mmCIF file of the N, C-alpha and C atoms, coordinates in Angstrom:
data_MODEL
# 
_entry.id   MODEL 
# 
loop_
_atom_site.group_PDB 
_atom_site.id 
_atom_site.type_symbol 
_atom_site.label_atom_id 
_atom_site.label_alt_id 
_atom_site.label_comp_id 
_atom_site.label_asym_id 
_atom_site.label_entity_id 
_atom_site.label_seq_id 
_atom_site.pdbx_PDB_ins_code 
_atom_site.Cartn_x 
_atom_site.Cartn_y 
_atom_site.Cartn_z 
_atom_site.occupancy 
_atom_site.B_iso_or_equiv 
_atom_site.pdbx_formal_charge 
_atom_site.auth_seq_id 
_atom_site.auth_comp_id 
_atom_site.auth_asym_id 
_atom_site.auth_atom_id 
_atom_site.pdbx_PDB_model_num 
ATOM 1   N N  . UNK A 1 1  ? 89.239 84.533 180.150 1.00 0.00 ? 1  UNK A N  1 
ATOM 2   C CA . UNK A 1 1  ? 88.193 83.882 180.907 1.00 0.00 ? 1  UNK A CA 1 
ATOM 3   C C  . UNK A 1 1  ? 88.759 83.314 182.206 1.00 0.00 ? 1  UNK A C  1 
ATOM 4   N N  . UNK A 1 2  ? 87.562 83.214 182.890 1.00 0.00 ? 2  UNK A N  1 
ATOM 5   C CA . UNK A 1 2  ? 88.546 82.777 185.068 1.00 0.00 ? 2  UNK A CA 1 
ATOM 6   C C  . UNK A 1 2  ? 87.865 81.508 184.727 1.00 0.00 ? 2  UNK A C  1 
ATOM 7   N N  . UNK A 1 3  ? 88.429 80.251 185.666 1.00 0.00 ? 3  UNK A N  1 
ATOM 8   C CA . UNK A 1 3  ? 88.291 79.196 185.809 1.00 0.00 ? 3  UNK A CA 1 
ATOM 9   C C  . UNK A 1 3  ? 87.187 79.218 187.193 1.00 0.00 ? 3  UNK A C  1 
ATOM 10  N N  . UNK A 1 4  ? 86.337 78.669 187.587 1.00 0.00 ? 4  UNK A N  1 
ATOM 11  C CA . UNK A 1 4  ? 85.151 78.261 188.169 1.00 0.00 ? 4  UNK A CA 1 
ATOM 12  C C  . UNK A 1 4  ? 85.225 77.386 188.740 1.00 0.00 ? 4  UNK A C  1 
ATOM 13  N N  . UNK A 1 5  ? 84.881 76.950 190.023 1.00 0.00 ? 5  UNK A N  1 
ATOM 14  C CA . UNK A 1 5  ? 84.385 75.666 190.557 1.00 0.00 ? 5  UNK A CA 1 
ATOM 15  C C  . UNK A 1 5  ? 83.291 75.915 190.212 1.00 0.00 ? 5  UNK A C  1 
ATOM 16  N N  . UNK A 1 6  ? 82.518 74.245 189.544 1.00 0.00 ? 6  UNK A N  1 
ATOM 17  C CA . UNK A 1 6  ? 81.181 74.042 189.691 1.00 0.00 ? 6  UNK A CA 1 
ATOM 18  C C  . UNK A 1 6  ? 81.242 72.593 190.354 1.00 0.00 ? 6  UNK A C  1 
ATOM 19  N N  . UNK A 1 7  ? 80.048 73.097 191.219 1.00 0.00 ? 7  UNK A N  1 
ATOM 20  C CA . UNK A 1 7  ? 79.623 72.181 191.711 1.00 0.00 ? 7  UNK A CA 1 
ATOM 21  C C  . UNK A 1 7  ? 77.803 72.301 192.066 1.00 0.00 ? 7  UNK A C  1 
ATOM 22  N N  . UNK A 1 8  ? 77.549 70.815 192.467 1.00 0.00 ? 8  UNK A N  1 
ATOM 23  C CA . UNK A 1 8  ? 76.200 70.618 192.658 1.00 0.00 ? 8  UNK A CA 1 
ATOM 24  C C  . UNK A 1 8  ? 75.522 70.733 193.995 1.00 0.00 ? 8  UNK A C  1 
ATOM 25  N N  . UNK A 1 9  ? 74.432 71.666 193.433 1.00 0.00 ? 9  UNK A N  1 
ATOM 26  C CA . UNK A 1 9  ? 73.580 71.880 194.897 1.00 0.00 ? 9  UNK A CA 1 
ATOM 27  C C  . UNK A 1 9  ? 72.151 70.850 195.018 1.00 0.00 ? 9  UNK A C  1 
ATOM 28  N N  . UNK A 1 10 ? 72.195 70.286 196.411 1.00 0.00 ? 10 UNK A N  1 
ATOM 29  C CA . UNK A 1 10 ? 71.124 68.987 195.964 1.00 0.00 ? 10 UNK A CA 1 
ATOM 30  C C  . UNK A 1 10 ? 69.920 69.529 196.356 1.00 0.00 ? 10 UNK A C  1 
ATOM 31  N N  . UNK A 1 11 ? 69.895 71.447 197.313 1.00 0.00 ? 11 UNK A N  1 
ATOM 32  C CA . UNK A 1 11 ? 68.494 71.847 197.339 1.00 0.00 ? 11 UNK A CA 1 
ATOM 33  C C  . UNK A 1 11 ? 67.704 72.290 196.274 1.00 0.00 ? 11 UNK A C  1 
ATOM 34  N N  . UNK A 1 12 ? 68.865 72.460 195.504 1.00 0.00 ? 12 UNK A N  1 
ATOM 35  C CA . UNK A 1 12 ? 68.319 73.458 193.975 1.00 0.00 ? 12 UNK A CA 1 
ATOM 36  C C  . UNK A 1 12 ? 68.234 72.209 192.868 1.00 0.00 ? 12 UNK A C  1 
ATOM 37  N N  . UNK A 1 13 ? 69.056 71.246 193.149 1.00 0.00 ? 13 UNK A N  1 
ATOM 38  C CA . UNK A 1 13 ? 68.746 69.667 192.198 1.00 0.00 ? 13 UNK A CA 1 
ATOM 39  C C  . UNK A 1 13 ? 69.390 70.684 190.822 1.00 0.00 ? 13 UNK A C  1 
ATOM 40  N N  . UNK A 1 14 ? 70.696 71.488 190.972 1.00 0.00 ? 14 UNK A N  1 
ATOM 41  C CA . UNK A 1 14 ? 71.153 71.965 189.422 1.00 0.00 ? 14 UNK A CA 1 
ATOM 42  C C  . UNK A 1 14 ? 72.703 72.112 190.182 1.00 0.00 ? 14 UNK A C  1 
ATOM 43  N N  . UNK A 1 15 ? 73.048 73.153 188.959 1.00 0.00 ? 15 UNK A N  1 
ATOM 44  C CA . UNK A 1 15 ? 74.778 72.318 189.284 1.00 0.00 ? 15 UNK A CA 1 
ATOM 45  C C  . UNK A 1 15 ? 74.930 74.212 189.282 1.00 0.00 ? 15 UNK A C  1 
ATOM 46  N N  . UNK A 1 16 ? 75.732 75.003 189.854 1.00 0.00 ? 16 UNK A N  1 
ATOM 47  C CA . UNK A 1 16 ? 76.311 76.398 190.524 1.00 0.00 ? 16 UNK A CA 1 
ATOM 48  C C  . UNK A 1 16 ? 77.664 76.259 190.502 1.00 0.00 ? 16 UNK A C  1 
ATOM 49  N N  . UNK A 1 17 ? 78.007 77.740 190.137 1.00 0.00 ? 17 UNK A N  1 
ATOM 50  C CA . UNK A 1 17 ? 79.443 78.358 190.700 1.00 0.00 ? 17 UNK A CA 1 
ATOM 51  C C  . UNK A 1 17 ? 78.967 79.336 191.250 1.00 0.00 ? 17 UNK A C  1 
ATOM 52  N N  . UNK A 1 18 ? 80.129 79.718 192.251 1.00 0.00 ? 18 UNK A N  1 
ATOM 53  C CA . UNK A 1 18 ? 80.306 81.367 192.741 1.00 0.00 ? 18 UNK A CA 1 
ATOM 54  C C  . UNK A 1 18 ? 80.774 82.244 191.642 1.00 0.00 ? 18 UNK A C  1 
ATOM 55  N N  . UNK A 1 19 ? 80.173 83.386 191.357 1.00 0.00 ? 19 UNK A N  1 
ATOM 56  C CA . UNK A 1 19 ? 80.676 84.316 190.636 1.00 0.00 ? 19 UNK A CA 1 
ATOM 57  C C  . UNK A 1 19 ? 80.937 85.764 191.449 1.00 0.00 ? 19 UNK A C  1 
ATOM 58  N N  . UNK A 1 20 ? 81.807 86.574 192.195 1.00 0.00 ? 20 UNK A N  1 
ATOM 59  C CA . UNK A 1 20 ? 82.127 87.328 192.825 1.00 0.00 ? 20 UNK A CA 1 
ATOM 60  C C  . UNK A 1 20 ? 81.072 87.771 193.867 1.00 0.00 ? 20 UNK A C  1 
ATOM 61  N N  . UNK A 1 21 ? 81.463 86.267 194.870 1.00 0.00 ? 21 UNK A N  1 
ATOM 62  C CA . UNK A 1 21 ? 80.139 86.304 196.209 1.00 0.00 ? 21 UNK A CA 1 
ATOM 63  C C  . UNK A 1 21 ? 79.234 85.686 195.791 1.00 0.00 ? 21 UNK A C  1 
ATOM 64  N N  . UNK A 1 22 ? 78.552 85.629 194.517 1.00 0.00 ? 22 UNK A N  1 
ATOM 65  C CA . UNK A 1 22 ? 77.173 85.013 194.293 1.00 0.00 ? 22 UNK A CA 1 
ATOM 66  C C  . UNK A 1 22 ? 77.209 83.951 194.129 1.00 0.00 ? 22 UNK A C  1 
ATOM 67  N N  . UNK A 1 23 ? 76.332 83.010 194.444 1.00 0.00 ? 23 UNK A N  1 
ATOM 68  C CA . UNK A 1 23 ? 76.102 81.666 193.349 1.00 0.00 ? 23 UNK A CA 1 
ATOM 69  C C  . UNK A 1 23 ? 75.225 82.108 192.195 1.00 0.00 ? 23 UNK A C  1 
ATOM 70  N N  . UNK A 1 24 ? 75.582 81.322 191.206 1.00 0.00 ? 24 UNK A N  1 
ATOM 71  C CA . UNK A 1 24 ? 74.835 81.021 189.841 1.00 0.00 ? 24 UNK A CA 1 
ATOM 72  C C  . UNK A 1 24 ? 74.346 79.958 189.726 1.00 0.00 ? 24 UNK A C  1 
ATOM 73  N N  . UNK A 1 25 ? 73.061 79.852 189.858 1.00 0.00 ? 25 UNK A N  1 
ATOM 74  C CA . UNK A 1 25 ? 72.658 78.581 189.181 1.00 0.00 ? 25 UNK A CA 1 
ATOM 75  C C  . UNK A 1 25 ? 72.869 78.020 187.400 1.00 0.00 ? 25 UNK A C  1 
ATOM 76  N N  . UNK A 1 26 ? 73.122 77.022 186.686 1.00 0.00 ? 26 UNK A N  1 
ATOM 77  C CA . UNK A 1 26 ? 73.365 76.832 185.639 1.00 0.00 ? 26 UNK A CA 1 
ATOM 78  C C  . UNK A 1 26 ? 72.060 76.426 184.998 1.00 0.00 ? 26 UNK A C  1 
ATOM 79  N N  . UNK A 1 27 ? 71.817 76.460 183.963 1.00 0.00 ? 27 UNK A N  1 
ATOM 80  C CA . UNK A 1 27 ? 70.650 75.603 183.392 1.00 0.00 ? 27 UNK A CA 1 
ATOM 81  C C  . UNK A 1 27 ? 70.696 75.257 182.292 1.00 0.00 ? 27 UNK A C  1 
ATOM 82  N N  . UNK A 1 28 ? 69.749 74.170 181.589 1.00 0.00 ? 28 UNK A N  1 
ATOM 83  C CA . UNK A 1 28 ? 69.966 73.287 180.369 1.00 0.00 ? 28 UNK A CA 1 
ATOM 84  C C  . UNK A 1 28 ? 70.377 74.450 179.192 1.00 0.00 ? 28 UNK A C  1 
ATOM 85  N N  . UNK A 1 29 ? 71.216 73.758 178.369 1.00 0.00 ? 29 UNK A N  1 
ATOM 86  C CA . UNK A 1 29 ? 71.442 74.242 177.266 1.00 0.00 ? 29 UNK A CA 1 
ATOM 87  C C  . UNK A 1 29 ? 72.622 75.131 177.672 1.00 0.00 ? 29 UNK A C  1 
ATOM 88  N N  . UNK A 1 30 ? 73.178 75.867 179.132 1.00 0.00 ? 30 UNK A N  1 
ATOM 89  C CA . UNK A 1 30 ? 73.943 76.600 179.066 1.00 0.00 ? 30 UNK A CA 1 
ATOM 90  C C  . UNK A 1 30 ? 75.352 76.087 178.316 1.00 0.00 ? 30 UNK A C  1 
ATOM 91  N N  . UNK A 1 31 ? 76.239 76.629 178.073 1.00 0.00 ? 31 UNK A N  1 
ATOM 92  C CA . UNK A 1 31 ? 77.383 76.474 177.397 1.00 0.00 ? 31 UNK A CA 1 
ATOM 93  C C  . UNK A 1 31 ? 78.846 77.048 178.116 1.00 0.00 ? 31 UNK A C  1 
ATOM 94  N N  . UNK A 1 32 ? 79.715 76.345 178.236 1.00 0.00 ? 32 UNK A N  1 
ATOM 95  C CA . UNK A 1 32 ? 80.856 76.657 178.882 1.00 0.00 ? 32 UNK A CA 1 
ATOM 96  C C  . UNK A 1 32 ? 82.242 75.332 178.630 1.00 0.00 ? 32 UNK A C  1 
ATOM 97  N N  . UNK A 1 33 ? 83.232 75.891 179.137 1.00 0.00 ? 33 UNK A N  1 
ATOM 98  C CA . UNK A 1 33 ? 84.224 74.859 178.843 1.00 0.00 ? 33 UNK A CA 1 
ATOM 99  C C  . UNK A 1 33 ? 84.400 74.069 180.296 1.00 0.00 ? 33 UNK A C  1 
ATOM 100 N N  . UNK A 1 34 ? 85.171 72.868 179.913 1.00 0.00 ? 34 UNK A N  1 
ATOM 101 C CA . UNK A 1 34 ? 84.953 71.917 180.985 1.00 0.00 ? 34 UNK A CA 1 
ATOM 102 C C  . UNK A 1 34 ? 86.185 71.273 181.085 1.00 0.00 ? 34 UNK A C  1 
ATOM 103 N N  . UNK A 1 35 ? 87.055 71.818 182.120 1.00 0.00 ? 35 UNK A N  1 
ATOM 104 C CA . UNK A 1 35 ? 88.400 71.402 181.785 1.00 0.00 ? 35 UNK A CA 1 
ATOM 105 C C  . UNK A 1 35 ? 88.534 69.551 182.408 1.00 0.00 ? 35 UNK A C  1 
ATOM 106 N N  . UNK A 1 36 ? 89.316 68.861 181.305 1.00 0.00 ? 36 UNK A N  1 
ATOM 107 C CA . UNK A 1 36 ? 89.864 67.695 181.700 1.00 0.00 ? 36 UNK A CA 1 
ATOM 108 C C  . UNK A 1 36 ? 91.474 67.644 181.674 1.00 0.00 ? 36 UNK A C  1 
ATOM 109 N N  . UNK A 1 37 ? 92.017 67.726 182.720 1.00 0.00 ? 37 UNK A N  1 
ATOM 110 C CA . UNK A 1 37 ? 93.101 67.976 183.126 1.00 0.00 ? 37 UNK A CA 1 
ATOM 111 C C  . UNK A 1 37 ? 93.486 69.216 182.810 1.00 0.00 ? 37 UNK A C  1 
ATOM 112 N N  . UNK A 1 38 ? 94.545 69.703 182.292 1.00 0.00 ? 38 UNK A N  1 
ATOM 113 C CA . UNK A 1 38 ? 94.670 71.252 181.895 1.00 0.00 ? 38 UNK A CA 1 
ATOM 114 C C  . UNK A 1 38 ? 94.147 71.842 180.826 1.00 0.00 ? 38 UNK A C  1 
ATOM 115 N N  . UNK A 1 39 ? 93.447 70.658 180.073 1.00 0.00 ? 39 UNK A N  1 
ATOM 116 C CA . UNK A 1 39 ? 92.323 70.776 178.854 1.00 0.00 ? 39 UNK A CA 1 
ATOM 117 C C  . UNK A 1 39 ? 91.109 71.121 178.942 1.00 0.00 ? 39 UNK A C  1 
ATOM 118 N N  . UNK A 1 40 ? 90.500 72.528 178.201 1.00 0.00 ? 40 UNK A N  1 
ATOM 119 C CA . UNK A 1 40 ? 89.347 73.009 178.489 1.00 0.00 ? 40 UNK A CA 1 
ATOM 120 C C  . UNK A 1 40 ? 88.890 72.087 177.124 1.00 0.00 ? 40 UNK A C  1 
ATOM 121 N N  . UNK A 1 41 ? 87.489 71.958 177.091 1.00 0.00 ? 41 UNK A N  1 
ATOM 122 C CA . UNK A 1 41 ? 86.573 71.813 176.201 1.00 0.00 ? 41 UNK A CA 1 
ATOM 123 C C  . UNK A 1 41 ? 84.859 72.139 175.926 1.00 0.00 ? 41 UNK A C  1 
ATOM 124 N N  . UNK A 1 42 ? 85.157 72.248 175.132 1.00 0.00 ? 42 UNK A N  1 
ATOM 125 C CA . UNK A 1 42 ? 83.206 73.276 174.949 1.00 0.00 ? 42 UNK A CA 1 
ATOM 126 C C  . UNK A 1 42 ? 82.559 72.111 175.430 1.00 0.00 ? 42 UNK A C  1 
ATOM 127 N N  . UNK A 1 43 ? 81.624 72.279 175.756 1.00 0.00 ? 43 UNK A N  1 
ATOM 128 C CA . UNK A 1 43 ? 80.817 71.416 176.340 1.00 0.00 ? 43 UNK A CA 1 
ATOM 129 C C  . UNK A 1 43 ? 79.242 72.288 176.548 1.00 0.00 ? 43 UNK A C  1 
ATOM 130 N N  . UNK A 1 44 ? 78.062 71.445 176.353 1.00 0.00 ? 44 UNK A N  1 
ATOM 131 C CA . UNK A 1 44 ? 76.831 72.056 176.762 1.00 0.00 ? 44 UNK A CA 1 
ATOM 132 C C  . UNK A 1 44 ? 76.164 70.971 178.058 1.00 0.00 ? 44 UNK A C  1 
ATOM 133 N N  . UNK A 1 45 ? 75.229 71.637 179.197 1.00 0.00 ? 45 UNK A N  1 
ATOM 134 C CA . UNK A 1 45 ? 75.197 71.394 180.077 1.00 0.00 ? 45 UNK A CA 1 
ATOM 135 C C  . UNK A 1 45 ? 73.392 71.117 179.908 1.00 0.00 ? 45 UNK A C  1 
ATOM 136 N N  . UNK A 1 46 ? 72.945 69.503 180.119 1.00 0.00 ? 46 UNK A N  1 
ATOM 137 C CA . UNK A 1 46 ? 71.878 69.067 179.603 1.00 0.00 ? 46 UNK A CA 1 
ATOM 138 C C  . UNK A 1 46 ? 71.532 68.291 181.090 1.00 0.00 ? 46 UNK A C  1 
ATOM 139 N N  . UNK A 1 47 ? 70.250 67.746 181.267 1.00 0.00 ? 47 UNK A N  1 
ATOM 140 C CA . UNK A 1 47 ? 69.170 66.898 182.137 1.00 0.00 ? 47 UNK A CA 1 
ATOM 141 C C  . UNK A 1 47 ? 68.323 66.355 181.258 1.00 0.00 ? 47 UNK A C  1 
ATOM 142 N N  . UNK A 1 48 ? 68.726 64.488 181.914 1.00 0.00 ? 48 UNK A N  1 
ATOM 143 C CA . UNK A 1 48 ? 67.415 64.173 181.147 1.00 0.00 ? 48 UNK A CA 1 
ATOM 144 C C  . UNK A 1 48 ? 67.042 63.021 182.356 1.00 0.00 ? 48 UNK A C  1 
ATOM 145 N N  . UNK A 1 49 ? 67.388 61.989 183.154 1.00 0.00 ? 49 UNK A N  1 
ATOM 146 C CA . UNK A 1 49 ? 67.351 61.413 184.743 1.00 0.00 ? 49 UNK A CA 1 
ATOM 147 C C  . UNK A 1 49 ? 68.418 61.869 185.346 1.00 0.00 ? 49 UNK A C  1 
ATOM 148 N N  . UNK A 1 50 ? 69.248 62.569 184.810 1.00 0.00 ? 50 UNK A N  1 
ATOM 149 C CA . UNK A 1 50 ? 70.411 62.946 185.759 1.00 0.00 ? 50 UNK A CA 1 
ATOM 150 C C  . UNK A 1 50 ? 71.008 64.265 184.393 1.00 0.00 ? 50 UNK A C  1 
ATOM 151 N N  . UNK A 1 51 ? 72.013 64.541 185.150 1.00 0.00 ? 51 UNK A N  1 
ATOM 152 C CA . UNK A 1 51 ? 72.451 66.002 184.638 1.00 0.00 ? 51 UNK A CA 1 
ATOM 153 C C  . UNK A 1 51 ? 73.482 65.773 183.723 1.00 0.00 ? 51 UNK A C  1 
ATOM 154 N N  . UNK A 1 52 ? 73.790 66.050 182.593 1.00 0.00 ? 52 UNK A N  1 
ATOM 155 C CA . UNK A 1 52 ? 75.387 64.962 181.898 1.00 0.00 ? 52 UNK A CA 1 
ATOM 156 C C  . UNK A 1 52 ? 75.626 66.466 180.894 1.00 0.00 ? 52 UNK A C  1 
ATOM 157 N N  . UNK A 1 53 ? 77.007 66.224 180.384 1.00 0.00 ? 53 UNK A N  1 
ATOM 158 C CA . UNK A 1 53 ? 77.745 67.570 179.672 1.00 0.00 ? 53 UNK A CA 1 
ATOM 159 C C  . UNK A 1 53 ? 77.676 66.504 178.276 1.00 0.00 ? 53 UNK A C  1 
ATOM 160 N N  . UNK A 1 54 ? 77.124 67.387 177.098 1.00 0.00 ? 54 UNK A N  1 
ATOM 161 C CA . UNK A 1 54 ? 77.581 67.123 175.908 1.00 0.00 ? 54 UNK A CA 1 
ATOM 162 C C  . UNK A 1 54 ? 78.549 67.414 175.301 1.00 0.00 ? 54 UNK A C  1 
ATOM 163 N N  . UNK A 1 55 ? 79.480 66.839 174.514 1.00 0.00 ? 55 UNK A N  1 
ATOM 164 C CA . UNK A 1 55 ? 81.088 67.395 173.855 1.00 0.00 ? 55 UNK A CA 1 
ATOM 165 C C  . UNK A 1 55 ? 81.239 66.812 172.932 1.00 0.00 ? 55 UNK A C  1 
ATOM 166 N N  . UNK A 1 56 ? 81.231 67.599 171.704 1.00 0.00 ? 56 UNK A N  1 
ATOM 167 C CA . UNK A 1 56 ? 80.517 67.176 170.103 1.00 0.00 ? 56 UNK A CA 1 
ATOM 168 C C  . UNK A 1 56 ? 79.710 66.265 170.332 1.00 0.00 ? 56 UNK A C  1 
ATOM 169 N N  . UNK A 1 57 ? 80.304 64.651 170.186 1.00 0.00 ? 57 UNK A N  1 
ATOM 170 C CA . UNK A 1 57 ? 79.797 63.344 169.598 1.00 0.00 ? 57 UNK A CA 1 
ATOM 171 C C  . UNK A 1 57 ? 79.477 62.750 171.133 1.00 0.00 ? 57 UNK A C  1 
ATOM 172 N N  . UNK A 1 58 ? 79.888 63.292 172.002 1.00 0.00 ? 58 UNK A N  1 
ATOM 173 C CA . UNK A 1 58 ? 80.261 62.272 173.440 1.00 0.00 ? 58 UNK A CA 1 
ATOM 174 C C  . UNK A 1 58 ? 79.431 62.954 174.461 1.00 0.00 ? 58 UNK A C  1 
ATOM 175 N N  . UNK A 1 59 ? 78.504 62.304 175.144 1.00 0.00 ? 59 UNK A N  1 
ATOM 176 C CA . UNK A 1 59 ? 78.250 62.826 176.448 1.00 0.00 ? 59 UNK A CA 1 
ATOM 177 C C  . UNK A 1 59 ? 78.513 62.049 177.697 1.00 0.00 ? 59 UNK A C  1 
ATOM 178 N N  . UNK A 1 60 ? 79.127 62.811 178.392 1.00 0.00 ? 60 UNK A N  1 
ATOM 179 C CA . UNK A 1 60 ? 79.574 62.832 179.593 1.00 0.00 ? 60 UNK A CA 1 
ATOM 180 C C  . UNK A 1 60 ? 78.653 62.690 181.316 1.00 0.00 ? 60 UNK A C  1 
ATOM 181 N N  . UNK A 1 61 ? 78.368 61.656 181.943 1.00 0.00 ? 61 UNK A N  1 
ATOM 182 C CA . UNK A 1 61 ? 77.223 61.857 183.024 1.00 0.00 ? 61 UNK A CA 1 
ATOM 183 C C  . UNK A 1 61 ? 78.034 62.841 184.188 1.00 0.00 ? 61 UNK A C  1 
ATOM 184 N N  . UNK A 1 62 ? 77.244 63.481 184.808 1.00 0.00 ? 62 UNK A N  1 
ATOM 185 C CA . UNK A 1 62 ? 77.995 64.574 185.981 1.00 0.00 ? 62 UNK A CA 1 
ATOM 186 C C  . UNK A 1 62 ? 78.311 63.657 187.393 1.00 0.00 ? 62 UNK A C  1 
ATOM 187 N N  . UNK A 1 63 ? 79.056 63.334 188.077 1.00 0.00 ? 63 UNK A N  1 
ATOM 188 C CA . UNK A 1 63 ? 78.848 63.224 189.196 1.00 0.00 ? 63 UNK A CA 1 
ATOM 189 C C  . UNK A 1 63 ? 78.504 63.925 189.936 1.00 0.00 ? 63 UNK A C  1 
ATOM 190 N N  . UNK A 1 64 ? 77.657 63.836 191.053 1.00 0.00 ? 64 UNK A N  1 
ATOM 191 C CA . UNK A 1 64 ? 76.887 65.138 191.774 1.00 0.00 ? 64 UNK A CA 1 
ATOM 192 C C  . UNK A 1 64 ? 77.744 64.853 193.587 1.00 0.00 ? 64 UNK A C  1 
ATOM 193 N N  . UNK A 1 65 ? 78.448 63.861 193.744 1.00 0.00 ? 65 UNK A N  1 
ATOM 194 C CA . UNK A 1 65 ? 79.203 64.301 194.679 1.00 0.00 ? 65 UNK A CA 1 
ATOM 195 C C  . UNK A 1 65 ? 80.719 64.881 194.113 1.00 0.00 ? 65 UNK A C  1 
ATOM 196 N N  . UNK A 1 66 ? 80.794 65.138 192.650 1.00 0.00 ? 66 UNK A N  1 
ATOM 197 C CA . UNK A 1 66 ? 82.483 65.851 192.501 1.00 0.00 ? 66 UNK A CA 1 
ATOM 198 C C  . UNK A 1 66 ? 81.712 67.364 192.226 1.00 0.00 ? 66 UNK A C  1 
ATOM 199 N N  . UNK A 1 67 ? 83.100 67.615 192.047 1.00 0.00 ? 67 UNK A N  1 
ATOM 200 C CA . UNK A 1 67 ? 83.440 69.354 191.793 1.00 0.00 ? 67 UNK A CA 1 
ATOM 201 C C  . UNK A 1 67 ? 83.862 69.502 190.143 1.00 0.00 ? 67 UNK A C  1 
ATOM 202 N N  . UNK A 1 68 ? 84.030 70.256 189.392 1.00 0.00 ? 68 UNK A N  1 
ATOM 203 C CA . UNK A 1 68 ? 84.195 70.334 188.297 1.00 0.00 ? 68 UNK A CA 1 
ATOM 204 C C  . UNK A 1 68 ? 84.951 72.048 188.353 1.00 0.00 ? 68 UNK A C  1 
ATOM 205 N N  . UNK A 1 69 ? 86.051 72.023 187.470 1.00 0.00 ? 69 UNK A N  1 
ATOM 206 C CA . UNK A 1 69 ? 86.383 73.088 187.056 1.00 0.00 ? 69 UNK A CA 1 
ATOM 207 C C  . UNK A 1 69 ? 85.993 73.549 185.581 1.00 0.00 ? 69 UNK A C  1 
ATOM 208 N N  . UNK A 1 70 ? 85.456 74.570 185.370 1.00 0.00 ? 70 UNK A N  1 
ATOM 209 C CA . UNK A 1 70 ? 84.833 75.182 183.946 1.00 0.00 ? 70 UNK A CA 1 
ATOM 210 C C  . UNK A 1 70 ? 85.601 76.548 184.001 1.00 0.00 ? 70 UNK A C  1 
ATOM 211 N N  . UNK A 1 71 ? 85.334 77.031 182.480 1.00 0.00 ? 71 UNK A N  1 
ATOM 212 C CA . UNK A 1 71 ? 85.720 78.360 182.178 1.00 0.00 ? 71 UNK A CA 1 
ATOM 213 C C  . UNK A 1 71 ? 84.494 79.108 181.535 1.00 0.00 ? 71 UNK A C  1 
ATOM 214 N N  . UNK A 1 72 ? 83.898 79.852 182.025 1.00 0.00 ? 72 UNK A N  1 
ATOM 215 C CA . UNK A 1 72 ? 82.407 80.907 181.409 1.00 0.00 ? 72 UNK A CA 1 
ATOM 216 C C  . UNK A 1 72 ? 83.120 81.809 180.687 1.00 0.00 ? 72 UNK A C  1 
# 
């Protein structure tokens, strides 16, 4: 699997990577890993006033001015 920048687009109000030239938009429920430091972890990608990653027991809120590295 390739590692990803995601980041947030504030015209589309959802969170994108480039995938060879393209953007992708992401949407609820998608699933991917979410690296914290050189640590990937599953994570699902939810909205409910703001956009936040679930990981098992823990959810996580997104910042929408950072960048995030994931693995699809």
């Amino acid at each position: 699997m390739t590692k990803y920048s995601m980041h947030y687009d504030q015209h589309q109000d959802q969170w994108s990577v480039e995938l060879q030239g393209r953007k992708y938009s992401l949407h609820c429920g998608e699933s991917f890993e979410l690296y914290i430091g050189r640590k990937s972890i599953p994570c699902r990608l939810e909205l409910a006033n703001k956009w936040y990653v679930i990981m098992g027991d823990v959810n996580l809120d997104l910042r929408e001015s950072d960048q995030y590295m994931i693995k699809l």
